[in-house]
XYZ file of C-alpha atoms in Angstrom:
294
model
C 15.785 78.679 16.475
C 12.305 79.235 17.824
C 11.557 81.846 20.423
C 11.718 80.612 24.041
C 8.886 81.646 26.345
C 8.384 81.649 30.110
C 6.652 78.877 32.005
C 3.702 79.098 34.420
C 3.944 80.789 37.784
C 5.315 78.425 40.439
C 2.539 79.338 42.881
C -1.151 79.978 42.096
C -3.155 82.253 44.357
C -6.384 80.981 45.866
C -9.419 82.638 44.219
C -11.678 84.878 46.248
C -14.742 82.727 45.490
C -15.464 79.017 45.357
C -16.086 77.381 41.995
C -19.101 75.032 41.823
C -18.473 71.266 41.988
C -17.674 69.793 38.595
C -16.066 72.991 37.268
C -14.104 72.517 34.043
C -10.992 74.270 32.747
C -11.828 74.153 29.045
C -8.432 75.125 27.661
C -4.972 73.995 28.771
C -1.883 72.244 27.404
C 0.714 69.735 28.551
C 4.345 70.200 27.433
C 6.715 67.274 27.767
C 8.566 65.506 29.128
C 10.578 66.277 26.008
C 12.619 63.078 26.049
C 9.341 61.218 25.540
C 7.415 63.782 23.491
C 9.916 65.629 21.285
C 8.924 69.045 19.980
C 7.905 69.608 16.367
C 10.564 71.309 14.220
C 7.797 73.437 12.696
C 6.833 75.061 16.020
C 6.817 78.821 16.503
C 7.938 78.938 20.144
C 9.751 76.782 22.688
C 8.259 76.569 26.180
C 9.690 74.924 29.274
C 8.161 71.605 30.271
C 4.758 71.802 31.966
C 3.764 68.491 33.513
C 0.463 66.917 34.496
C 1.478 67.110 38.159
C 2.193 70.836 37.907
C -1.151 71.388 36.232
C -3.135 69.385 38.779
C -1.550 71.401 41.598
C -2.914 74.538 39.955
C -6.300 72.945 39.246
C -6.706 71.886 42.863
C -5.836 75.385 44.041
C -8.613 76.995 41.988
C -11.038 74.231 42.975
C -11.718 72.573 39.582
C -12.111 68.852 38.879
C -12.403 68.571 35.078
C -10.268 69.711 32.163
C -10.008 69.889 28.375
C -6.499 69.291 27.037
C -5.951 71.187 23.789
C -3.243 69.982 21.419
C -0.597 72.745 21.303
C 1.030 73.950 18.088
C 4.498 72.936 19.334
C 3.529 69.308 18.629
C 1.886 69.775 15.242
C -0.349 66.815 14.410
C 1.397 64.344 16.747
C -1.297 64.130 19.418
C 0.466 61.602 21.660
C 1.183 64.010 24.512
C -2.418 65.213 24.608
C -4.091 61.807 24.368
C -1.691 60.280 26.881
C -2.472 63.101 29.304
C -6.186 62.299 29.035
C -5.415 58.673 29.789
C -3.355 59.671 32.822
C -6.096 61.918 34.198
C -8.981 59.612 33.304
C -12.034 60.023 31.075
C -14.149 60.966 34.059
C -12.253 64.247 34.311
C -10.486 64.929 30.969
C -11.180 65.357 27.248
C -8.951 66.186 24.266
C -9.109 68.572 21.334
C -6.666 67.316 18.710
C -4.939 68.721 15.621
C -5.023 66.804 12.332
C -4.395 67.199 8.610
C -5.520 65.495 5.405
C -3.581 62.337 6.289
C -6.134 61.543 9.035
C -9.023 59.602 7.518
C -12.305 58.804 9.274
C -11.046 55.557 10.882
C -7.961 57.367 12.232
C -10.118 60.046 13.786
C -12.634 57.528 15.086
C -9.841 55.622 16.836
C -9.138 58.675 18.990
C -12.703 58.918 20.330
C -12.267 56.222 23.013
C -9.187 58.114 24.160
C -11.218 61.234 24.897
C -10.905 63.177 21.635
C -14.077 65.097 20.826
C -12.951 68.003 18.657
C -10.359 69.300 16.192
C -8.558 72.610 16.542
C -7.686 74.946 13.683
C -4.965 77.364 14.820
C -4.435 80.136 12.282
C -2.427 82.218 14.775
C 0.365 79.872 15.874
C 0.247 77.687 12.745
C 1.883 74.232 12.477
C -1.522 72.549 12.268
C -4.664 72.081 10.212
C -4.895 74.412 7.174
C -7.948 76.678 7.092
C -8.664 75.444 3.576
C -9.779 72.149 5.116
C -12.509 73.697 7.276
C -15.507 72.643 5.231
C -14.253 69.200 4.197
C -13.210 68.331 7.735
C -16.477 69.685 9.088
C -18.370 67.066 7.085
C -16.134 64.333 8.475
C -16.432 65.523 12.068
C -20.219 65.531 11.753
C -20.068 61.742 11.328
C -18.278 61.480 14.674
C -20.344 63.982 16.626
C -17.207 66.087 17.226
C -16.869 69.864 17.248
C -14.470 72.247 15.511
C -12.418 74.747 17.492
C -10.970 77.819 15.770
C -8.238 80.196 16.892
C -7.913 82.952 14.306
C -7.059 86.620 13.946
C -9.997 89.015 13.889
C -9.764 89.639 10.139
C -9.755 85.897 9.443
C -12.827 85.465 11.619
C -14.663 88.092 9.564
C -13.641 86.398 6.314
C -14.670 82.949 7.576
C -17.963 83.948 9.203
C -20.227 82.634 6.454
C -18.276 79.352 6.182
C -18.399 78.770 9.938
C -22.117 79.551 10.089
C -22.991 76.774 7.647
C -20.824 74.001 9.085
C -22.906 70.981 10.206
C -21.142 70.730 13.586
C -20.697 72.872 16.705
C -18.100 75.605 16.193
C -16.108 76.806 19.210
C -14.391 80.181 18.805
C -11.162 80.312 20.786
C -9.790 83.082 22.989
C -12.655 85.586 22.717
C -12.378 85.775 18.943
C -8.657 86.497 19.026
C -9.411 90.124 19.906
C -7.623 92.153 22.580
C -9.251 94.985 24.506
C -6.790 97.458 22.941
C -7.865 96.376 19.442
C -11.320 97.874 19.706
C -12.845 95.362 22.095
C -16.584 95.038 21.530
C -16.343 97.343 18.497
C -13.760 95.223 16.699
C -15.238 93.744 13.475
C -13.899 90.299 14.365
C -15.520 90.434 17.781
C -18.812 91.491 16.223
C -18.539 88.569 13.785
C -18.075 86.216 16.738
C -21.164 87.636 18.462
C -23.211 87.040 15.313
C -21.945 83.459 15.207
C -22.875 83.021 18.871
C -26.384 84.228 18.149
C -26.610 81.574 15.397
C -25.551 78.713 17.672
C -21.747 78.818 17.931
C -19.798 78.459 21.166
C -16.939 80.580 22.516
C -14.217 80.503 25.149
C -13.881 83.245 27.722
C -10.349 84.089 28.868
C -8.849 86.929 30.874
C -5.549 87.291 29.109
C -7.044 89.066 26.071
C -6.534 92.039 28.355
C -4.215 94.843 27.296
C -3.920 96.279 30.793
C -3.074 93.069 32.642
C -4.377 91.862 35.987
C -7.092 92.170 37.224
C -8.234 92.222 33.558
C -11.069 94.700 33.932
C -10.617 96.014 30.389
C -11.957 92.672 29.110
C -15.163 92.875 31.141
C -17.364 94.458 28.451
C -16.271 91.831 25.921
C -16.947 88.967 28.318
C -20.360 90.246 29.304
C -21.323 90.758 25.657
C -20.455 87.112 24.970
C -22.414 85.917 27.974
C -25.411 87.975 26.905
C -25.292 86.569 23.361
C -24.957 82.898 24.353
C -25.214 82.213 28.100
C -25.640 78.490 27.412
C -22.712 78.246 24.960
C -19.881 80.090 26.705
C -17.128 78.163 28.487
C -13.965 79.300 30.278
C -10.325 78.255 30.158
C -7.046 79.185 31.811
C -4.756 78.487 28.822
C -2.291 77.037 31.349
C 0.745 77.066 31.170
C 0.184 80.342 29.306
C 2.574 79.985 26.358
C 3.710 82.934 24.259
C 3.637 85.350 27.203
C 6.850 87.218 26.443
C 7.918 90.328 28.377
C 6.536 92.908 28.922
C 3.449 90.632 29.180
C 3.002 89.082 32.597
C 2.358 85.356 32.960
C -1.177 85.166 34.431
C -1.992 83.918 37.904
C -4.851 81.461 37.386
C -6.467 82.383 40.680
C -6.658 86.002 39.517
C -8.057 84.852 36.157
C -10.859 83.033 37.963
C -11.541 86.103 40.096
C -11.987 88.059 36.843
C -14.557 85.527 35.655
C -16.337 86.009 38.969
C -16.766 89.686 38.110
C -17.990 88.931 34.593
C -20.455 86.317 35.833
C -21.423 87.320 39.392
C -24.534 85.134 39.630
C -24.427 81.530 40.828
C -26.541 80.370 37.878
C -24.146 82.035 35.408
C -21.116 80.422 37.017
C -22.790 77.022 37.092
C -23.582 77.305 33.376
C -20.140 78.510 32.238
C -18.058 76.218 34.430
C -20.170 73.058 34.757
C -23.290 72.664 32.615
C -22.058 74.112 29.313
C -18.760 72.150 29.319
C -20.597 68.941 30.239
C -22.783 69.269 27.121
C -20.015 70.340 24.751
C -17.377 67.819 25.803
C -19.583 64.903 26.762
C -18.823 64.667 30.455
C -21.194 62.807 32.739
C -24.108 64.519 34.455
C -23.000 67.773 36.097
C -22.221 67.504 39.774
C -24.655 69.726 41.619
C -23.954 71.376 44.951
C -25.763 69.648 47.831
């Protein structure tokens, strides 16, 4: 038995500010339908179904038009649900980050490029995916495709891997604010400091409100977010993590409108918001020219 977890909130609140045209949610998942996409027996949790239609309702509410679908650990290396979701949404508005193992050779990876795949995720927290031991070897392969590598790791793992990540020949995207929560030392956490050093050397990172320990409105994460933006204003992106898996009580499932309001406090300037939500994602994920406000 794997642990069941709650689904997303049925209603998303409207944010207090308007996102710029072309804004991109750089981290979300699709779950199901399970009769078509059965769950992996090696998964660590069991979420309720979270459909494309449900997601697009949320995306429209917060005023975004683009998205990056990240392969979730509940599907292991079977990327069908993720790639099919990109196809359903269209390459003009969606990209995929997939999960692979040593059985995927260069032709197998290359075949996923036309379907929107542009990166591979290593998930050392939830497991059921690409082993960390394959980081360097896979990095060489991804360089031939022009893909990036996305890493979700615990803070101690990030410290241990810092030198390896710094020498990879591809863009490295650090997930979920370095895997550090505000209650775990925040900006003083060694893993967070390692991520900042990587950012200063050219890495990318994902901002997200739910690394909070206090909950909404996530103000305890503000110092961490602003430190990331200061270190790499042109290589920070933002994601909801919809439908917010692994949010077991007493944790509250986030309201994505409130998450976006938190980003508005971290990045109050229009130029900052344009970079994080539009320009940076367009460069990293290969979207068309950013849509500028008239």
